[in-house]
CSV table of C-alpha atoms in Angstrom, one decimal:
chain,number,residue,atom,x,y,z
A,1,MET,CA,80.5,117.8,65.0
A,2,SER,CA,80.3,120.9,62.9
A,3,LEU,CA,78.1,124.0,63.7
A,4,THR,CA,77.3,124.5,60.0
A,5,GLY,CA,74.0,126.3,59.5
A,6,ASP,CA,73.6,127.2,63.2
A,7,VAL,CA,72.6,130.7,64.4
A,8,CYS,CA,74.6,131.7,67.5
A,9,VAL,CA,74.3,134.6,69.9
A,10,LEU,CA,77.5,135.8,71.5
A,11,THR,CA,77.1,138.2,74.5
A,12,GLY,CA,80.1,140.3,75.3
A,13,ALA,CA,81.1,140.1,71.7
A,14,CYS,CA,83.4,143.1,71.8
A,15,GLY,CA,85.1,141.9,75.0
A,16,PHE,CA,88.6,140.4,75.5
A,17,LEU,CA,87.4,136.8,75.0
A,18,GLY,CA,84.4,137.7,72.8
A,19,GLU,CA,86.5,139.1,70.0
A,20,LYS,CA,88.7,136.0,69.9
A,21,LEU,CA,85.7,133.7,69.8
A,22,VAL,CA,84.0,135.6,67.0
A,23,ARG,CA,87.1,135.4,64.8
A,24,LEU,CA,87.6,131.7,65.6
A,25,LEU,CA,84.0,130.9,64.7
A,26,LEU,CA,84.3,132.8,61.4
A,27,GLU,CA,87.6,130.9,60.6
A,28,GLU,CA,86.5,127.4,61.5
A,29,GLU,CA,82.7,127.1,61.1
A,30,LYS,CA,80.1,127.9,58.4
A,31,LEU,CA,77.5,129.3,60.7
A,32,ALA,CA,74.4,130.8,59.1
A,33,GLU,CA,74.6,133.8,61.4
A,34,ILE,CA,76.5,135.2,64.4
A,35,ARG,CA,74.6,137.7,66.4
A,36,LEU,CA,76.9,140.1,68.3
A,37,LEU,CA,75.4,141.4,71.5
A,38,ASP,CA,77.3,144.0,73.6
A,39,ARG,CA,76.7,147.3,75.4
A,40,ASN,CA,79.2,149.0,73.1
A,41,ILE,CA,79.7,147.6,69.6
A,42,ARG,CA,82.9,149.2,68.1
A,43,PRO,CA,82.5,150.0,64.4
A,44,ASP,CA,86.2,149.3,63.8
A,45,PHE,CA,85.7,145.8,65.2
A,46,ILE,CA,82.8,145.1,62.9
A,47,GLN,CA,84.7,146.5,59.9
A,48,SER,CA,87.6,144.2,60.7
A,49,LEU,CA,85.4,141.2,60.4
A,50,GLU,CA,83.9,142.0,57.0
A,51,ASP,CA,86.7,140.4,55.0
A,52,CYS,CA,86.6,137.1,56.9
A,53,CYS,CA,82.9,136.5,57.4
A,54,GLY,CA,82.3,134.7,54.1
A,55,GLU,CA,78.7,133.6,53.8
A,56,THR,CA,78.1,133.9,57.6
A,57,LYS,CA,75.8,136.8,58.3
A,58,LEU,CA,76.9,139.2,61.1
A,59,SER,CA,74.1,140.9,63.0
A,60,VAL,CA,74.6,143.6,65.7
A,61,PHE,CA,72.5,143.9,68.8
A,62,GLU,CA,73.7,146.8,70.9
A,63,GLY,CA,72.3,147.2,74.3
A,64,ASP,CA,72.1,146.0,77.9
A,65,ILE,CA,71.8,142.3,78.7
A,66,ARG,CA,69.0,143.3,81.1
A,67,ASP,CA,66.8,144.5,78.2
A,68,SER,CA,64.3,141.7,77.8
A,69,GLU,CA,63.1,142.9,74.4
A,70,LEU,CA,66.7,143.1,73.1
A,71,LEU,CA,67.3,139.5,74.3
A,72,ARG,CA,64.1,138.3,72.6
A,73,ARG,CA,65.1,139.8,69.3
A,74,ALA,CA,68.7,138.5,69.6
A,75,CYS,CA,67.6,134.9,70.5
A,76,ARG,CA,64.7,134.5,68.1
A,77,GLY,CA,65.6,131.6,65.8
A,78,ALA,CA,69.0,131.0,67.4
A,79,THR,CA,70.3,127.6,68.2
A,80,LEU,CA,73.3,128.4,70.5
A,81,ILE,CA,74.3,131.0,73.1
A,82,PHE,CA,77.8,131.9,74.1
A,83,HIS,CA,77.3,133.9,77.3
A,84,THR,CA,80.7,135.6,77.9
A,85,ALA,CA,79.4,139.0,79.0
A,86,SER,CA,80.2,139.9,82.6
A,87,LEU,CA,81.2,142.8,84.9
A,88,ILE,CA,84.6,141.9,86.4
A,89,ASP,CA,85.6,143.6,89.7
A,90,VAL,CA,88.2,142.4,92.2
A,91,THR,CA,88.7,145.6,94.1
A,92,GLY,CA,85.2,146.6,95.1
A,93,ALA,CA,85.1,149.5,92.6
A,94,ILE,CA,81.6,148.5,91.2
A,95,ASP,CA,78.5,148.6,93.4
A,96,TYR,CA,77.3,145.1,94.4
A,97,ARG,CA,73.8,145.9,93.1
A,98,GLU,CA,75.1,146.5,89.6
A,99,LEU,CA,77.3,143.4,89.7
A,100,TYR,CA,74.3,141.4,90.7
A,101,GLU,CA,72.0,142.9,88.1
A,102,VAL,CA,74.4,142.2,85.2
A,103,ASN,CA,76.1,139.0,86.3
A,104,VAL,CA,73.1,137.2,87.9
A,105,LYS,CA,69.9,138.8,86.7
A,106,GLY,CA,71.3,139.2,83.2
A,107,THR,CA,72.1,135.5,83.1
A,108,GLN,CA,68.7,134.7,84.4
A,109,PHE,CA,67.0,136.8,81.8
A,110,LEU,CA,69.0,135.2,79.1
A,111,LEU,CA,68.2,131.7,80.2
A,112,GLU,CA,64.5,132.5,80.4
A,113,THR,CA,64.7,133.9,76.9
A,114,CYS,CA,66.4,130.8,75.7
A,115,ILE,CA,63.4,128.7,76.9
A,116,GLN,CA,60.9,131.1,75.4
A,117,GLU,CA,62.7,131.2,72.1
A,118,SER,CA,63.6,127.5,72.1
A,119,VAL,CA,67.4,128.0,72.0
A,120,ALA,CA,68.8,124.5,72.5
A,121,SER,CA,72.4,125.1,73.8
A,122,PHE,CA,73.8,127.5,76.3
A,123,ILE,CA,77.5,127.9,77.2
A,124,TYR,CA,78.4,130.1,80.2
A,125,THR,CA,81.8,131.6,80.7
A,126,SER,CA,82.5,131.4,84.4
A,127,SER,CA,85.7,132.1,86.4
A,128,ILE,CA,88.3,130.2,88.4
A,129,GLU,CA,87.3,132.6,91.2
A,130,VAL,CA,84.1,130.7,92.0
A,131,ALA,CA,86.3,127.9,93.2
A,132,GLY,CA,88.5,130.0,95.4
A,133,PRO,CA,91.0,130.2,97.0
A,134,ASN,CA,89.3,130.3,100.4
A,135,PRO,CA,90.1,132.9,103.0
A,136,ARG,CA,92.5,130.5,104.7
A,137,GLY,CA,94.6,130.3,101.6
A,138,GLU,CA,94.5,126.5,101.4
A,139,PRO,CA,96.3,125.5,98.2
A,140,ILE,CA,95.1,123.3,95.3
A,141,ILE,CA,97.8,121.9,93.0
A,142,ASN,CA,96.6,120.4,89.7
A,143,GLY,CA,93.1,120.0,91.0
A,144,ASN,CA,90.1,118.8,88.9
A,145,GLU,CA,86.3,119.0,88.9
A,146,ASP,CA,86.1,116.4,91.6
A,147,THR,CA,88.5,118.1,94.0
A,148,VAL,CA,86.8,118.7,97.4
A,149,TYR,CA,87.5,122.2,98.6
A,150,THR,CA,85.5,124.3,101.1
A,151,CYS,CA,85.3,128.0,100.0
A,152,THR,CA,83.2,130.8,101.5
A,153,GLN,CA,83.3,133.6,98.9
A,154,ARG,CA,83.7,137.2,99.9
A,155,PHE,CA,84.3,138.9,96.6
A,156,PRO,CA,81.0,140.3,95.3
A,157,TYR,CA,82.3,139.3,91.8
A,158,SER,CA,83.0,135.7,92.8
A,159,LEU,CA,79.6,135.5,94.5
A,160,THR,CA,77.7,136.7,91.5
A,161,LYS,CA,79.6,134.4,89.1
A,162,LYS,CA,78.9,131.4,91.4
A,163,GLU,CA,75.2,132.3,91.6
A,164,ALA,CA,75.0,132.7,87.8
A,165,GLU,CA,76.7,129.2,87.5
A,166,GLN,CA,74.0,127.7,89.7
A,167,LEU,CA,71.2,129.3,87.5
A,168,CYS,CA,72.8,127.6,84.5
A,169,LEU,CA,73.0,124.2,86.2
A,170,ASN,CA,69.4,124.5,87.4
A,171,ALA,CA,68.3,125.2,83.8
A,172,GLN,CA,69.8,122.0,82.5
A,173,GLY,CA,67.1,119.9,80.9
A,174,GLU,CA,64.4,122.6,81.1
A,175,GLN,CA,61.7,122.1,78.5
A,176,LEU,CA,61.8,124.5,75.6
A,177,CYS,CA,58.6,126.0,74.0
A,178,ASN,CA,59.2,123.8,70.9
A,179,GLY,CA,59.2,120.7,73.0
A,180,GLY,CA,63.0,120.2,73.1
A,181,CYS,CA,65.3,120.4,76.1
A,182,LEU,CA,67.9,123.0,77.0
A,183,ALA,CA,71.5,121.8,77.6
A,184,THR,CA,73.8,124.1,79.5
A,185,CYS,CA,77.6,123.9,79.9
A,186,ILE,CA,79.9,125.9,82.2
A,187,LEU,CA,83.5,126.7,81.5
A,188,ARG,CA,85.8,127.9,84.3
A,189,PRO,CA,88.9,129.4,82.7
A,190,MET,CA,92.0,130.1,84.8
A,191,TYR,CA,93.3,133.7,84.8
A,192,ILE,CA,93.1,134.6,81.1
A,193,TYR,CA,96.0,136.4,79.4
A,194,GLY,CA,96.8,137.4,75.9
A,195,GLU,CA,96.4,140.3,73.5
A,196,GLY,CA,94.0,142.8,74.9
A,197,CYS,CA,94.2,141.7,78.6
A,198,ARG,CA,93.5,144.9,80.6
A,199,PHE,CA,95.1,143.4,83.7
A,200,THR,CA,98.4,142.8,82.1
A,201,LEU,CA,98.2,146.3,80.6
A,202,SER,CA,97.5,147.7,84.0
A,203,HIS,CA,100.6,146.0,85.5
A,204,MET,CA,102.7,147.4,82.6
A,205,ARG,CA,101.5,150.9,83.4
A,206,ASP,CA,102.4,150.5,87.0
A,207,GLY,CA,105.8,149.2,86.0
A,208,ILE,CA,106.4,152.3,83.8
A,209,ARG,CA,105.5,154.6,86.7
A,210,ASN,CA,107.9,152.6,88.9
A,211,GLY,CA,110.9,153.1,86.6
A,212,ASP,CA,110.3,150.0,84.5
A,213,VAL,CA,110.3,147.8,87.6
A,214,LEU,CA,107.2,145.6,88.3
A,215,ARG,CA,106.0,145.5,91.8
A,216,ARG,CA,106.0,142.0,93.3
A,217,ILE,CA,102.5,141.3,94.6
A,218,SER,CA,102.7,137.6,94.9
A,219,ARG,CA,105.2,135.2,96.3
A,220,ARG,CA,107.2,133.0,93.9
A,221,GLU,CA,105.8,129.8,95.4
A,222,ALA,CA,102.2,130.9,94.9
A,223,LYS,CA,102.0,129.2,91.5
A,224,VAL,CA,98.8,129.3,89.4
A,225,ASN,CA,98.3,128.2,85.8
A,226,PRO,CA,97.2,131.1,83.6
A,227,VAL,CA,95.5,130.2,80.3
A,228,TYR,CA,95.9,131.9,76.9
A,229,VAL,CA,92.8,133.6,75.5
A,230,GLY,CA,93.1,131.8,72.2
A,231,ASN,CA,92.9,128.4,74.0
A,232,VAL,CA,89.9,129.6,75.9
A,233,ALA,CA,88.2,130.5,72.7
A,234,VAL,CA,89.0,127.0,71.3
A,235,ALA,CA,87.4,125.4,74.5
A,236,HIS,CA,84.2,127.3,73.8
A,237,LEU,CA,84.1,126.1,70.2
A,238,GLN,CA,84.7,122.5,71.4
A,239,ALA,CA,81.9,122.8,74.0
A,240,ALA,CA,79.5,124.0,71.3
A,241,ARG,CA,80.4,121.1,69.0
A,242,ALA,CA,80.0,118.6,71.9
A,243,LEU,CA,76.5,119.9,72.7
A,244,LYS,CA,75.6,119.5,69.0
A,245,GLU,CA,76.4,115.8,69.1
A,246,PRO,CA,73.6,113.8,70.8
A,247,GLN,CA,75.8,111.3,72.7
A,248,LYS,CA,78.2,114.0,74.0
A,249,ARG,CA,75.3,116.3,74.7
A,250,ALA,CA,74.0,113.9,77.3
A,251,VAL,CA,77.5,113.8,79.0
A,252,VAL,CA,78.4,117.5,78.8
A,253,GLY,CA,75.0,119.1,79.6
A,254,GLY,CA,74.8,120.2,83.2
A,255,ASN,CA,78.5,120.0,83.8
A,256,PHE,CA,81.3,122.5,84.4
A,257,TYR,CA,84.9,122.3,83.1
A,258,TYR,CA,88.1,123.9,84.2
A,259,ILE,CA,89.9,125.3,81.2
A,260,SER,CA,93.7,125.6,81.4
A,261,ASP,CA,96.5,124.9,79.0
A,262,ASN,CA,100.3,124.1,79.1
A,263,THR,CA,101.4,127.5,80.4
A,264,PRO,CA,104.0,126.6,83.1
A,265,PRO,CA,102.7,127.0,86.7
A,266,ILE,CA,103.9,130.4,87.8
A,267,SER,CA,103.0,133.1,90.3
A,268,TYR,CA,101.0,136.1,89.1
A,269,SER,CA,103.9,138.5,89.6
A,270,ASP,CA,106.4,136.2,87.8
A,271,PHE,CA,103.9,135.7,84.9
A,272,ASN,CA,103.8,139.5,84.4
A,273,HIS,CA,107.5,139.6,84.4
A,274,ALA,CA,107.7,136.7,81.9
A,275,VAL,CA,105.7,138.6,79.3
A,276,LEU,CA,107.2,142.0,80.0
A,277,SER,CA,110.9,141.2,80.6
A,278,PRO,CA,111.6,141.1,76.8
A,279,LEU,CA,110.5,144.8,76.8
A,280,GLY,CA,113.1,145.7,79.4
A,281,PHE,CA,111.0,145.5,82.6
A,282,GLY,CA,112.6,144.2,85.8
A,283,ILE,CA,110.8,142.9,88.9
A,284,GLN,CA,111.2,143.4,92.7
A,285,GLU,CA,112.9,140.4,94.4
A,286,ARG,CA,110.3,140.3,97.1
A,287,PRO,CA,107.1,142.1,98.2
A,288,VAL,CA,107.6,145.5,99.8
A,289,LEU,CA,106.2,144.0,103.1
A,290,PRO,CA,105.7,140.5,104.5
A,291,PHE,CA,102.4,138.9,103.7
A,292,CYS,CA,101.2,138.9,107.3
A,293,ILE,CA,101.7,142.7,107.6
A,294,LEU,CA,100.0,143.3,104.2
A,295,TYR,CA,97.1,141.2,105.4
A,296,LEU,CA,96.8,143.1,108.7
A,297,MET,CA,96.9,146.4,106.7
A,298,SER,CA,94.2,145.1,104.4
A,299,PHE,CA,92.0,144.2,107.4
A,300,LEU,CA,92.4,147.7,109.0
A,301,MET,CA,91.7,149.4,105.7
A,302,GLU,CA,88.6,147.4,105.2
A,303,MET,CA,87.4,148.2,108.7
A,304,PHE,CA,88.1,151.9,108.0
A,305,GLN,CA,86.2,151.7,104.7
A,306,ALA,CA,83.2,150.1,106.4
A,307,LEU,CA,83.1,152.8,109.1
A,308,LEU,CA,83.1,155.6,106.5
A,309,ARG,CA,80.7,153.9,104.0
A,310,PRO,CA,77.6,155.8,105.2
A,311,PHE,CA,79.4,159.1,104.5
A,312,LEU,CA,82.1,158.4,101.9
A,313,ARG,CA,82.6,155.7,99.3
A,314,PHE,CA,86.1,154.9,98.0
A,315,THR,CA,88.0,151.9,96.5
A,316,LEU,CA,90.9,150.3,98.3
A,317,PRO,CA,94.0,149.4,96.3
A,318,PHE,CA,93.9,145.9,97.6
A,319,ASN,CA,91.9,143.8,100.1
A,320,ARG,CA,92.3,140.5,102.0
A,321,GLN,CA,90.7,138.2,99.5
A,322,LEU,CA,92.7,139.7,96.6
A,323,LEU,CA,95.8,139.4,98.7
A,324,VAL,CA,95.1,135.7,99.5
A,325,MET,CA,94.2,135.0,95.9
A,326,LEU,CA,97.5,136.4,94.6
A,327,ASN,CA,99.5,134.4,97.2
A,328,THR,CA,97.9,131.0,97.2
A,329,PRO,CA,99.1,128.1,95.0
A,330,PHE,CA,95.9,127.3,92.9
A,331,SER,CA,96.1,125.3,89.7
A,332,PHE,CA,93.8,122.9,87.8
A,333,SER,CA,94.0,120.3,85.1
A,334,TYR,CA,92.1,120.5,81.8
A,335,GLN,CA,91.9,116.7,81.4
A,336,LYS,CA,88.1,116.4,81.9
A,337,ALA,CA,87.6,119.0,79.2
A,338,ARG,CA,89.9,117.0,77.0
A,339,ARG,CA,87.9,113.8,77.6
A,340,ASP,CA,84.4,115.2,77.3
A,341,LEU,CA,84.8,118.2,75.0
A,342,GLY,CA,87.7,117.1,72.9
A,343,TYR,CA,89.5,120.2,74.0
A,344,ALA,CA,93.3,120.5,73.4
A,345,PRO,CA,95.3,123.7,73.7
A,346,ARG,CA,96.1,125.0,70.3
A,347,TYR,CA,98.7,127.5,71.4
A,348,GLU,CA,101.7,126.4,73.4
A,349,TRP,CA,103.4,128.7,76.0
A,350,ALA,CA,106.2,130.0,73.7
A,351,GLU,CA,103.7,131.2,71.0
A,352,ALA,CA,101.2,132.5,73.5
A,353,ARG,CA,103.9,134.4,75.4
A,354,LYS,CA,105.3,135.9,72.2
A,355,ARG,CA,101.9,137.0,71.0
A,356,THR,CA,101.2,138.7,74.3
A,357,THR,CA,104.6,140.4,74.4
A,358,ASP,CA,104.3,141.6,70.8
A,359,TRP,CA,100.9,143.2,71.7
A,360,LEU,CA,102.4,144.9,74.7
A,361,ALA,CA,105.3,146.1,72.6
A,362,SER,CA,102.8,147.6,70.1
A,363,VAL,CA,101.2,149.8,72.8
A,364,LEU,CA,104.2,150.5,75.0
A,365,ALA,CA,105.2,153.8,73.4
A,366,ARG,CA,101.7,155.1,73.6
A,367,GLU,CA,101.4,154.2,77.2
A,368,ARG,CA,104.7,155.8,78.1
A,369,GLU,CA,103.6,159.0,76.4
A,370,GLN,CA,100.2,159.1,78.1
A,371,ILE,CA,101.7,158.5,81.5
A,372,SER,CA,104.4,161.2,81.0
A,373,LEU,CA,101.6,163.7,80.2
A,374,LYS,CA,99.8,163.1,83.5
């Protein structure tokens, strides 16, 4: 079903996924208005949208998601929320209080505002990390939403995303001020890659510093299924369309969906090599140290960090949960999203890989120059 005439709010509009979703909405729907909400709205991004917005009105709401007045203004008269905004942290660089305030409290404030302003549909962008892997590194291969898996989270980021998910599930069916009911839907993408991915860019920078050789941080057999950002944007659009259709709304509301595509299962390290090898990057054959030794080192560093925390705060280069995540086979099917949302990947691996590599090629010279100046 079309979103023609709808007014949607997109949080994290200038983010990695947010940008792709805005462009997709402008290309494929005749929305009455798209309201872009972000802490930092880049003028160049807004200018780049002017030629493709057509009759869709673009409105900018710059500020913090914890600002209740900003949320009320952004949501007033809206029909749909895409909540992609989030603080992402896998190394402990961000204080837990800030992660909680943005990822959990921000989601809570947004849901409350939806109820007050009678916004009918709410789509939350979660993360595969709420599912695991667990500290024991138990694998999942081609799992689905019904896969039973026990996972006690340790990452503050994972914990906050899981709690925000629960808030969304609890809000399903809440009565709106206009007498309607709120429908919520959660999307759990795999590791998202593509043009603009800061994690891939970071690995490229590390490779440059290491003489154009990528460091192997995951074992070959620890295969996951990354998902291209363009396909994740398509999944969001399909979720919004499903929530607009009464019969599908009853099925989709209150559910979560894993979002993957046809990217071949591959380890994180080998994925980095796959998109960077055309640019002349090699990769280490094996990790510098065996997994068990790296795990022990991580444990000792975490204990040392805990002892010094009252006097000194610093970020570790890696920790046990990150090490386990990078070395555990962990992949999921998108078949439930296909069935309920009508989702199908639009970009196959060959095109997604080329787009990612072309983007990396476009910034490679600049990155080399910046690194050489340091």
